[in-house]
PDB file of C-alpha atoms and ligand atoms in Angstrom:
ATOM      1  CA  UNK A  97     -20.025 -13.521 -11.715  1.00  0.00           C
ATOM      2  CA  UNK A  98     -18.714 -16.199 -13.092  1.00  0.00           C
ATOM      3  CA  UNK A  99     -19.852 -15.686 -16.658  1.00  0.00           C
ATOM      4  CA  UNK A 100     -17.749 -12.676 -16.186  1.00  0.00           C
ATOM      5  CA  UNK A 101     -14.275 -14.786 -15.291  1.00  0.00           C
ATOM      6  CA  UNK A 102     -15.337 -16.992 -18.120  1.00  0.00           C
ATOM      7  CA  UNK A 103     -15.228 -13.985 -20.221  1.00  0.00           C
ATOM      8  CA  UNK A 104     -12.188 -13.195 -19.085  1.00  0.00           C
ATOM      9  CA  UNK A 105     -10.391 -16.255 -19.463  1.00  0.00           C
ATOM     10  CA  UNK A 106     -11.434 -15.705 -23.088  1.00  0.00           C
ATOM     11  CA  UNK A 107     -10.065 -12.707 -23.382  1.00  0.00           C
ATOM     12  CA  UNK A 108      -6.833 -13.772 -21.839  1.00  0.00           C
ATOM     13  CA  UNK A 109      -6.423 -16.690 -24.135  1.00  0.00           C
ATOM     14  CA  UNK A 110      -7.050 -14.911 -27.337  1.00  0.00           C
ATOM     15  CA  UNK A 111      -4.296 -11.613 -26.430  1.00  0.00           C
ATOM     16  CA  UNK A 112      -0.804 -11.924 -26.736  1.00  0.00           C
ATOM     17  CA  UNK A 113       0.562  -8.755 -25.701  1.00  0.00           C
ATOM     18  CA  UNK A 114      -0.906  -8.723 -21.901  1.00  0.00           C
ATOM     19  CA  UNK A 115       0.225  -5.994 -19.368  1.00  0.00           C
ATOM     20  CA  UNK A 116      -0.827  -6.504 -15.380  1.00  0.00           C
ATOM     21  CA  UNK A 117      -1.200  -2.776 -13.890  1.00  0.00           C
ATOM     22  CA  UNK A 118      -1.849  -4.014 -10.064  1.00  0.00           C
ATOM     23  CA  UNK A 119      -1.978  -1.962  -6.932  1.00  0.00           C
ATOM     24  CA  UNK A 120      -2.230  -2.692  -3.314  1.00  0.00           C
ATOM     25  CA  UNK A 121      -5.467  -5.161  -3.808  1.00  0.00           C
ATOM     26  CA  UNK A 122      -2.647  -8.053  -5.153  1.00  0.00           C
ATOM     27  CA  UNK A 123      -0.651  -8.115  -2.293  1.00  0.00           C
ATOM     28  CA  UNK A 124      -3.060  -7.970   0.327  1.00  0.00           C
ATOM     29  CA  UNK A 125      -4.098 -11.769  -0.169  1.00  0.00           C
ATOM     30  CA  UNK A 126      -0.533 -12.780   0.784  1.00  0.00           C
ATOM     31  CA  UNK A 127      -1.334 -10.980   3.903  1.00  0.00           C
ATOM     32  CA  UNK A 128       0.543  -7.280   3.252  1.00  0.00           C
ATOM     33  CA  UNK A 129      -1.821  -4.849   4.516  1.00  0.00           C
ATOM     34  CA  UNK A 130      -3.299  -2.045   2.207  1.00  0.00           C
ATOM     35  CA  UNK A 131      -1.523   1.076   3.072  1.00  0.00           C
ATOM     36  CA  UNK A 132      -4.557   3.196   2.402  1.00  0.00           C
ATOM     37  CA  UNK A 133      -7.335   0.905   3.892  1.00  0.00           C
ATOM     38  CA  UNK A 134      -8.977   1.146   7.234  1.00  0.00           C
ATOM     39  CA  UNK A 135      -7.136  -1.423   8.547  1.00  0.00           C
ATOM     40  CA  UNK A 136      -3.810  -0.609   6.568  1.00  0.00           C
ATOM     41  CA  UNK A 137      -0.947   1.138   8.034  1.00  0.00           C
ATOM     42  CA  UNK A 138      -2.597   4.663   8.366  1.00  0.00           C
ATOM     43  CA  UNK A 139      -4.678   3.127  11.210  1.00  0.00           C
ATOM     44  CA  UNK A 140      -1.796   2.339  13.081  1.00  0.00           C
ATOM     45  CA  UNK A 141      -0.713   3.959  15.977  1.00  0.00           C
ATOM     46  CA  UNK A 142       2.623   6.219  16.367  1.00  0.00           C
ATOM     47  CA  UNK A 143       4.055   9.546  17.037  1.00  0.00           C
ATOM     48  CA  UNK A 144       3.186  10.592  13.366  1.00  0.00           C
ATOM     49  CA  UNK A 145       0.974   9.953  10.687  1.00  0.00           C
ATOM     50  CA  UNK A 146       2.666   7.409   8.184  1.00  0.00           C
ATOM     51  CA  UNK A 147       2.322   9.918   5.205  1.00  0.00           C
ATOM     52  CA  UNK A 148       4.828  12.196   7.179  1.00  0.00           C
ATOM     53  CA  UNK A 149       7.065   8.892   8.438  1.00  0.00           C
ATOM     54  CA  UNK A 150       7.615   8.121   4.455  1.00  0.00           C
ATOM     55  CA  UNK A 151       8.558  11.661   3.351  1.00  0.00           C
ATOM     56  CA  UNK A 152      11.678  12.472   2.184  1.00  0.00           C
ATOM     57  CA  UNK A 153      11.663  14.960   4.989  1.00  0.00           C
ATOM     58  CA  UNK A 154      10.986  12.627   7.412  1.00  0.00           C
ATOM     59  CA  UNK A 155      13.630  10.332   6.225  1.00  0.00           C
ATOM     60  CA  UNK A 156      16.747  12.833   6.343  1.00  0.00           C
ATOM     61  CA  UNK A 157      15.625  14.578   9.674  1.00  0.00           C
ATOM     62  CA  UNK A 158      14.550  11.820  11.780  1.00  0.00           C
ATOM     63  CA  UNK A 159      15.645   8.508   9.957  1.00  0.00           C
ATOM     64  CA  UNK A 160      15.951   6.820  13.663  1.00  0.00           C
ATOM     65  CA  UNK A 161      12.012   7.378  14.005  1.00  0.00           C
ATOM     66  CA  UNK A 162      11.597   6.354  10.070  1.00  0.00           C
ATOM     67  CA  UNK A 163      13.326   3.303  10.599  1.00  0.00           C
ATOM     68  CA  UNK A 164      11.700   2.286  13.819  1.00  0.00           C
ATOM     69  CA  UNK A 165       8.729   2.316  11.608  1.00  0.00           C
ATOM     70  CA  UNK A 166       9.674   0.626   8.262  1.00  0.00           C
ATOM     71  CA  UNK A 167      11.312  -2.101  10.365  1.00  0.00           C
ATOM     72  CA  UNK A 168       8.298  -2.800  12.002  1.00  0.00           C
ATOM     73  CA  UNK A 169       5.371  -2.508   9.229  1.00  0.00           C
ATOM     74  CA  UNK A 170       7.555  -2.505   5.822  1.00  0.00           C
ATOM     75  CA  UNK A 171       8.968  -5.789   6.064  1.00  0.00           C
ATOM     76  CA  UNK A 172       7.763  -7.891   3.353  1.00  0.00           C
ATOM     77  CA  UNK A 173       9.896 -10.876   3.604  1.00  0.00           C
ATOM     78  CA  UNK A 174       8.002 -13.010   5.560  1.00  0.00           C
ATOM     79  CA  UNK A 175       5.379 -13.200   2.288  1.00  0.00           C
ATOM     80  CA  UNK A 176       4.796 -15.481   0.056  1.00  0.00           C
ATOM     81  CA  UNK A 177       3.405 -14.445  -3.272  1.00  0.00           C
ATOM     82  CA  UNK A 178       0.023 -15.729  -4.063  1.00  0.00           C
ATOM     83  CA  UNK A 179      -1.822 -17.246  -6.699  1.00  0.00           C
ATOM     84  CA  UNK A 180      -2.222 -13.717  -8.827  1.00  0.00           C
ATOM     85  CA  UNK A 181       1.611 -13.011  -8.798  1.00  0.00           C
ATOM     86  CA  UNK A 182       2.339 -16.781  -9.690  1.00  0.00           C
ATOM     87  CA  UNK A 183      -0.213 -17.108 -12.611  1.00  0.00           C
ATOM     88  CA  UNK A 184       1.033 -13.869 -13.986  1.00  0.00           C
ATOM     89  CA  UNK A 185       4.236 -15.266 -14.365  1.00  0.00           C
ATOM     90  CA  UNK A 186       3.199 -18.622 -16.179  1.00  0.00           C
ATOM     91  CA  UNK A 187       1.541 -15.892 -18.643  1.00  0.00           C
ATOM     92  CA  UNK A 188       5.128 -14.413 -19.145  1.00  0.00           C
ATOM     93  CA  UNK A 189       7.043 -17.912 -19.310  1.00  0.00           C
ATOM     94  CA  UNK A 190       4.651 -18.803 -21.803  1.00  0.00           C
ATOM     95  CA  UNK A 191       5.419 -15.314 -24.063  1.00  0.00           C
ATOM     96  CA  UNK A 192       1.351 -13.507 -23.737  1.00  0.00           C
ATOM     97  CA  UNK A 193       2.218 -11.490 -20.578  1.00  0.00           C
ATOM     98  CA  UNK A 194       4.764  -8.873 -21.691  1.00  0.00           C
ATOM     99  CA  UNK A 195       5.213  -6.710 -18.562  1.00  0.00           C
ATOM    100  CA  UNK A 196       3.778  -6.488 -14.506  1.00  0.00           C
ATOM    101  CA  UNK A 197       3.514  -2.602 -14.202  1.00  0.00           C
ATOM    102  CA  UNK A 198       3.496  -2.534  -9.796  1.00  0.00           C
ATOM    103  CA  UNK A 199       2.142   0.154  -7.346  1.00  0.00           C
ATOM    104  CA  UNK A 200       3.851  -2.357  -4.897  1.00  0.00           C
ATOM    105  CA  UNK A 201       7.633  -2.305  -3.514  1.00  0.00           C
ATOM    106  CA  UNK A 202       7.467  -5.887  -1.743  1.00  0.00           C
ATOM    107  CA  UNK A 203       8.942  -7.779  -4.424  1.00  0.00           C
ATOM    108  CA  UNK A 204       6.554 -10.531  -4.642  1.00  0.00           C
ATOM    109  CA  UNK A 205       6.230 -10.388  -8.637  1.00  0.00           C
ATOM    110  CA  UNK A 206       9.822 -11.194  -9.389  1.00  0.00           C
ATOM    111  CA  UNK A 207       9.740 -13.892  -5.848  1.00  0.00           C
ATOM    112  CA  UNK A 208       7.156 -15.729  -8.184  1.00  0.00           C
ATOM    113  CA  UNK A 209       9.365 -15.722 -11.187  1.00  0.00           C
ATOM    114  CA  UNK A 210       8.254 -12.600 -13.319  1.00  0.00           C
ATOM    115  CA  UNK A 211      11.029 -11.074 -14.944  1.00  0.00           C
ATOM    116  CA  UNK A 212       9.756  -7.986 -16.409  1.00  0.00           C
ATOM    117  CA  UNK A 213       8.285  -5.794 -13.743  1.00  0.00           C
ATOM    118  CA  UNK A 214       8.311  -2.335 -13.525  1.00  0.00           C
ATOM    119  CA  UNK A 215       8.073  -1.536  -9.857  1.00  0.00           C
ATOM    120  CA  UNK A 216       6.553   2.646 -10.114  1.00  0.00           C
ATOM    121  CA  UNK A 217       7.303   3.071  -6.134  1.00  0.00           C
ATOM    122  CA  UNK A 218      10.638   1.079  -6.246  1.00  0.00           C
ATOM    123  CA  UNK A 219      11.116  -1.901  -4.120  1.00  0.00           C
ATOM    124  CA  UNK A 220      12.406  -2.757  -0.070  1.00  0.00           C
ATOM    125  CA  UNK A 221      14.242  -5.570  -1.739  1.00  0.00           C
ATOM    126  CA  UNK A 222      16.998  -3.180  -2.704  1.00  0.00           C
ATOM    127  CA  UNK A 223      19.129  -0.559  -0.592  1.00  0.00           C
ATOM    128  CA  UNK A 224      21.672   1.760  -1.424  1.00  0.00           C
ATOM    129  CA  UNK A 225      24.785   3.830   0.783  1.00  0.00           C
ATOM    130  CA  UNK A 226      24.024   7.160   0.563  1.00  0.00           C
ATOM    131  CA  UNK A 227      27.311   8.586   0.653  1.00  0.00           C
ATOM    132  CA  UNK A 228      29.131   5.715  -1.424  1.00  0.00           C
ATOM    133  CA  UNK A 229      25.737   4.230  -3.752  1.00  0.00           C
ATOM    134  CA  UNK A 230      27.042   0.326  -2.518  1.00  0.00           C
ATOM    135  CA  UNK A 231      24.257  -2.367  -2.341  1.00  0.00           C
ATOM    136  CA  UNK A 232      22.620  -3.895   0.378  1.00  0.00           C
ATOM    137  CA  UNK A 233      19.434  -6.489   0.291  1.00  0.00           C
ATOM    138  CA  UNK A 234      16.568  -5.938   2.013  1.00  0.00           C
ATOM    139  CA  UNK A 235      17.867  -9.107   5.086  1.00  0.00           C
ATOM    140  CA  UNK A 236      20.995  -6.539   5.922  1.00  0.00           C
ATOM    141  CA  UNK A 237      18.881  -3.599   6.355  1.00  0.00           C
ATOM    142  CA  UNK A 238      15.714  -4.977   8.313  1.00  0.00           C
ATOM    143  CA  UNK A 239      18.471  -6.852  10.787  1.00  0.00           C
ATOM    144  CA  UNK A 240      20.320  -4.262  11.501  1.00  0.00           C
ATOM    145  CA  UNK A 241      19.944  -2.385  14.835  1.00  0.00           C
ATOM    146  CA  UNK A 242      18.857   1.247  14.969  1.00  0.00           C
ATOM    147  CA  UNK A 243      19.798   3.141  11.663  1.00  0.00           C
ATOM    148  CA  UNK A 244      21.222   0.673   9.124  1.00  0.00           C
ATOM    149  CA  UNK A 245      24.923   2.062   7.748  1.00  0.00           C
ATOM    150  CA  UNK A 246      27.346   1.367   4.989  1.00  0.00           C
ATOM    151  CA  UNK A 247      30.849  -0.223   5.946  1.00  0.00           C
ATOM    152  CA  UNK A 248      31.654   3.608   5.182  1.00  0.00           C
ATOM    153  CA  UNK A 249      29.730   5.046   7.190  1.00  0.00           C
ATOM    154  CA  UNK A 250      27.590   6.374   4.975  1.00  0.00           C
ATOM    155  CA  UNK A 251      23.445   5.693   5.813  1.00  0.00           C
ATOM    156  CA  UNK A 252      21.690   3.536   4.319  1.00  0.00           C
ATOM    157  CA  UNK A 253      18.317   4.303   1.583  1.00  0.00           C
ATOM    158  CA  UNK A 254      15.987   2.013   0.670  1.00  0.00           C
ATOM    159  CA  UNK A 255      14.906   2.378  -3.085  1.00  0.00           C
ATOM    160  CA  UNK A 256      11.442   3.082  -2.528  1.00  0.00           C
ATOM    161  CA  UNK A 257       9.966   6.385  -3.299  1.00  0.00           C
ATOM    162  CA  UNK A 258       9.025   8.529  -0.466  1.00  0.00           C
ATOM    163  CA  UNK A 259       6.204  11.465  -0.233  1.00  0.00           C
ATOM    164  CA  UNK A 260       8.268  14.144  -1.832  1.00  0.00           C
ATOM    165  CA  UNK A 261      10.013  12.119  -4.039  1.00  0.00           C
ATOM    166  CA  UNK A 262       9.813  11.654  -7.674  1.00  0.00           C
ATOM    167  CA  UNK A 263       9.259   8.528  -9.573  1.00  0.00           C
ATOM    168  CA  UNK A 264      12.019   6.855 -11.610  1.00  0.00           C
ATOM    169  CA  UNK A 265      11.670   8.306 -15.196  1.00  0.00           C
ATOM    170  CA  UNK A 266      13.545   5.141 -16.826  1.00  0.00           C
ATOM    171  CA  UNK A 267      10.570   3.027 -14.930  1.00  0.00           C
ATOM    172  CA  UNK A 268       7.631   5.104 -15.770  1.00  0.00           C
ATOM    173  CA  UNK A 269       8.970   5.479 -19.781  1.00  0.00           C
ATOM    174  CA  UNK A 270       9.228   1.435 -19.633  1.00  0.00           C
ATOM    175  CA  UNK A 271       5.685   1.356 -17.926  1.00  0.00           C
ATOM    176  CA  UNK A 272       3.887   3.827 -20.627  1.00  0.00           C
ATOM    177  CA  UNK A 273       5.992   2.066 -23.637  1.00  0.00           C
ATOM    178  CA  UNK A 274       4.546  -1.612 -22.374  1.00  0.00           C
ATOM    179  CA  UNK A 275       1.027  -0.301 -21.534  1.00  0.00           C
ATOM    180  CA  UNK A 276       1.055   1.782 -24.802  1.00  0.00           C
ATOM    181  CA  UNK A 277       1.300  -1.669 -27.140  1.00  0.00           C
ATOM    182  CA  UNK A 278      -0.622  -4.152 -24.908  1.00  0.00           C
ATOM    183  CA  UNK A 279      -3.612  -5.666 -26.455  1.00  0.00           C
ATOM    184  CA  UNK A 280      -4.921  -6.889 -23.784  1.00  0.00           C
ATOM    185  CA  UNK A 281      -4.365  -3.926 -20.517  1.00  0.00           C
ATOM    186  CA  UNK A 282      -5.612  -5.990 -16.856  1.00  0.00           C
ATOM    187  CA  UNK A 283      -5.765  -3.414 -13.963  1.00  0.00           C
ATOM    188  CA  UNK A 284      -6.416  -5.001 -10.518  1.00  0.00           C
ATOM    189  CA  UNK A 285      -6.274  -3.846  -7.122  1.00  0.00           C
ATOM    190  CA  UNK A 286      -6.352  -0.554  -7.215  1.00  0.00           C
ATOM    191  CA  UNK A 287      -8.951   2.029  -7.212  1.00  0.00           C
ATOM    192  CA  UNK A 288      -7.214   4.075  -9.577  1.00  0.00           C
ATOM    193  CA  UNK A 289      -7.583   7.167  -7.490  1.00  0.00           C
ATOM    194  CA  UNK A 290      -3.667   7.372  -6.666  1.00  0.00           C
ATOM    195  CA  UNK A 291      -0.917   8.908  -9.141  1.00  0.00           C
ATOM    196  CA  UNK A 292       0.470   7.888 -11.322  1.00  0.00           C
ATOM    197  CA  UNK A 293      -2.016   4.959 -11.998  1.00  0.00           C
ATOM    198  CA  UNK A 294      -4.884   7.052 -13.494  1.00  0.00           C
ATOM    199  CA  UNK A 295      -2.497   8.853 -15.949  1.00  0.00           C
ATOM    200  CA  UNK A 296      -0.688   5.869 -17.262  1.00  0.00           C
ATOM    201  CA  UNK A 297      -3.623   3.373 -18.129  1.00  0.00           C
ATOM    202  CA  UNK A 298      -4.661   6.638 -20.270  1.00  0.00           C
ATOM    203  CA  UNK A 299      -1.412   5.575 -22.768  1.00  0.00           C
ATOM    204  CA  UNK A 300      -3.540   2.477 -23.482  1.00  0.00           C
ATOM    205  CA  UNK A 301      -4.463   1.885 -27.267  1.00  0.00           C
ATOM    206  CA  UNK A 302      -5.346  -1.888 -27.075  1.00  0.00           C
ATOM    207  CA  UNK A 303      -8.216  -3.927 -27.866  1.00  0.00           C
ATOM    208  CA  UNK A 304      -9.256  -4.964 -24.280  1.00  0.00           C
ATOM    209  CA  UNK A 305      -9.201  -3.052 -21.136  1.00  0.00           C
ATOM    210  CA  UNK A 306     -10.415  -5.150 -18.144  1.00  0.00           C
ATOM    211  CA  UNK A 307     -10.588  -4.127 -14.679  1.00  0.00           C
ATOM    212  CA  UNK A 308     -10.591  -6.311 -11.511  1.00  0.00           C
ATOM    213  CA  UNK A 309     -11.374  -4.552  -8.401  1.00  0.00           C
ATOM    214  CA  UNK A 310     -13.452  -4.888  -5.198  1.00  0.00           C
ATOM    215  CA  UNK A 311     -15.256  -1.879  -5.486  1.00  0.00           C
ATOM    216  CA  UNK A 312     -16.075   0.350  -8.374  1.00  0.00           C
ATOM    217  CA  UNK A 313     -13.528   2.832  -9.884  1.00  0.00           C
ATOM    218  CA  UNK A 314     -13.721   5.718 -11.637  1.00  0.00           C
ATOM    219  CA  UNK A 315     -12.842   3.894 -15.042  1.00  0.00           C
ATOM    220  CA  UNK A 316     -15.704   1.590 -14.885  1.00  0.00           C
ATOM    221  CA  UNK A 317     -17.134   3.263 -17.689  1.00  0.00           C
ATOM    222  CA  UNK A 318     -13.922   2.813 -20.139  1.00  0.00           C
ATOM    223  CA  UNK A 319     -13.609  -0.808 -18.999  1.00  0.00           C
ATOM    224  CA  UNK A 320     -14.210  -3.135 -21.878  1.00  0.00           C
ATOM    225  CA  UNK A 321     -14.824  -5.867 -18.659  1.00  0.00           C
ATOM    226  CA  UNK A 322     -15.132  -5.068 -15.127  1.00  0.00           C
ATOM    227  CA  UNK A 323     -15.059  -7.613 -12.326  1.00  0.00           C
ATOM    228  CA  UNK A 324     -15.710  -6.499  -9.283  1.00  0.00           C
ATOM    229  CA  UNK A 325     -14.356 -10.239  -7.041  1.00  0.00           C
ATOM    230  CA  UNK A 326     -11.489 -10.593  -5.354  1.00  0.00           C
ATOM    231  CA  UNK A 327      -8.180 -11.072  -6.970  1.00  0.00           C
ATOM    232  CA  UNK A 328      -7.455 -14.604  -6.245  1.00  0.00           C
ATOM    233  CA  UNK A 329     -10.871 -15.984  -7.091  1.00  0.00           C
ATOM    234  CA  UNK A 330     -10.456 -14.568 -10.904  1.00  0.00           C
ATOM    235  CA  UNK A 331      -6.994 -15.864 -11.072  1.00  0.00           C
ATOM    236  CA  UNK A 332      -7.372 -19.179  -9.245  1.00  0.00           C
ATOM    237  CA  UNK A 333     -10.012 -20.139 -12.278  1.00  0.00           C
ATOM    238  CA  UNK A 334      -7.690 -18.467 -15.378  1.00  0.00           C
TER     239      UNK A 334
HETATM  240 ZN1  LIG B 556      28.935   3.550   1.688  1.00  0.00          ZN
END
C-alpha cells in the first residue's frame, strides 16, 4: 500500500494542472456523516425518509418539518476541515491544483483556504429570501427558531440542491471545463455510483486518472492508479 502512495506522490509532483473530484468519503474524517452510509443520515430515525425531507416538495409543503431536520443533522459548522481539504489547498497556493470539484455542501474546502471550488450540490454556508433573493449565512439560519425568515417576510432557502432540483449549470460548465484540461484528475470519496459524478470524470482527457476510495468503484478499470486507503492516510504522507 504504500508503494502505491509513493506512486502517487510522484504523480502529484510531476502534474501541474491537478483537479480534486471528492465526495462524501472527504468529509467524513472531520466527523460529517456519509449521507448514504449505514450509519449516515438515512439510518436515522424520523417521520420520513431523508430523501423525501430534502425534496423540493418537501421543502415548500412542510418546510417546518424540513427545517426541524436540517437544523438538527445539516449543520456543518461545528467542523473543522481535515488534513485532505488543507493539503489540497497548499496544492492550489502553490499554482498545481487548479480546481476542488465537491459532492459536498459543508464548506470545508474554502474553511481550509481553497479558492476555486465548485460546490455541484451548493453549499449550507449560503442562504437566500425567497421572496426578496437577500443573503443570510449559514449562523442566522441554523439559530433561528422554527422556520428561518427574511426581515421581509419572505422564507428563507438554503442554496443546496434538493431531490427534484437541478444542478447549477454555471457550476457544472466550470466543473467539466476544469476536469476537461487537468493532467492530473484525483477522485476520492466517492463510489462514483451517484449523478452527476460518473458523467463528469468522463470529460477527462489527462494523462493521469487516480482514484482513492475505500472500496472498489466501478471505474477501477479506467484508473491509471487506484488506492483503495482511507483519505487522510494518502494525504497525511503527500
Ligand atoms: Zn426578503
Amino acid at each position: 500500500m504504500d508503494e502505491k502512495i509513493e506512486e502517487f506522490k510522484k504523480i502529484v509532483a510531476e502534474s501541474n494542472n491537478i483537479v480534486f473530484f471528492g465526495g462524501a468519503g472527504v468529509s467524513t474524517e472531520s466527523g460529517i456523516p456519509d449521507f448514504r452510509s449505514k450509519d449516515g443520515l438515512y439510518n436515522q430515525e424520523y417521520d420520513y425518509p431523508p430523501e423525501e425531507i430534502l425534496s423540493h416538495t418537501f421543502f415548500i409543503n412542510n418546510t417546518k418539518e424540513f427545517y426541524r431536520f436540517y437544523k438538527a443533522k445539516m449543520n456543518c459548522l461545528k467542523y473543522e476541515p481535515n488534513i485532505t481539504h488543507i493539503k489540497l489547498a497548499e496544492l492550489e497556493k502553490e499554482g498545481k491544483l487548479k480546481a476542488v470539484v465537491t459532492q459536498n455542501i459543508d464548506g470545508l474546502h474554502q474553511k481550509a483556504g481553497s479558492k476555486n471550488v465548485y460546490e455541484l450540490h451548493g453549499s449550507v454556508l449560503r442562504n437566500y429570501c425567497m421572496k426578496c433573493h437577500k443573503f443570510y449565512d449559514a449562523e442566522y439560519v441554523f439559530e433561528s427558531q422554527g422556520i428561518p425568515k427574511c426581515s421581509c417576510g419572505g422564507i428563507i432557502k438554503p442554496d443546496v440542491v434538493l431531490y427534484e432540483e437541478g444542478l447549477d449549470n454555471f457550476t457544472v460548465g466550470g466543473a467539466i471545463r476544469a476536469i476537461n484540461e487537468a493532467d492530473l484528475l484525483i477522485v476520492a470519496g466517492t463510489s462514483l455510483t451517484v449523478y452527476p459524478a460518473s458523467g463528469l470524470i468522463n470529460y477527462f482527457r489527462g494523462k493521469n486518472l487516480v482514484l482513492i476510495n475505500r472500496d472498489s468503484t466501478p471505474y477501477d478499470c479506467k484508473a491509471d492508479l487506484v488506492i483503495n486507503e482511507s483519505l487522510g492516510k494518502v494525504f497525511g504522507n503527500v
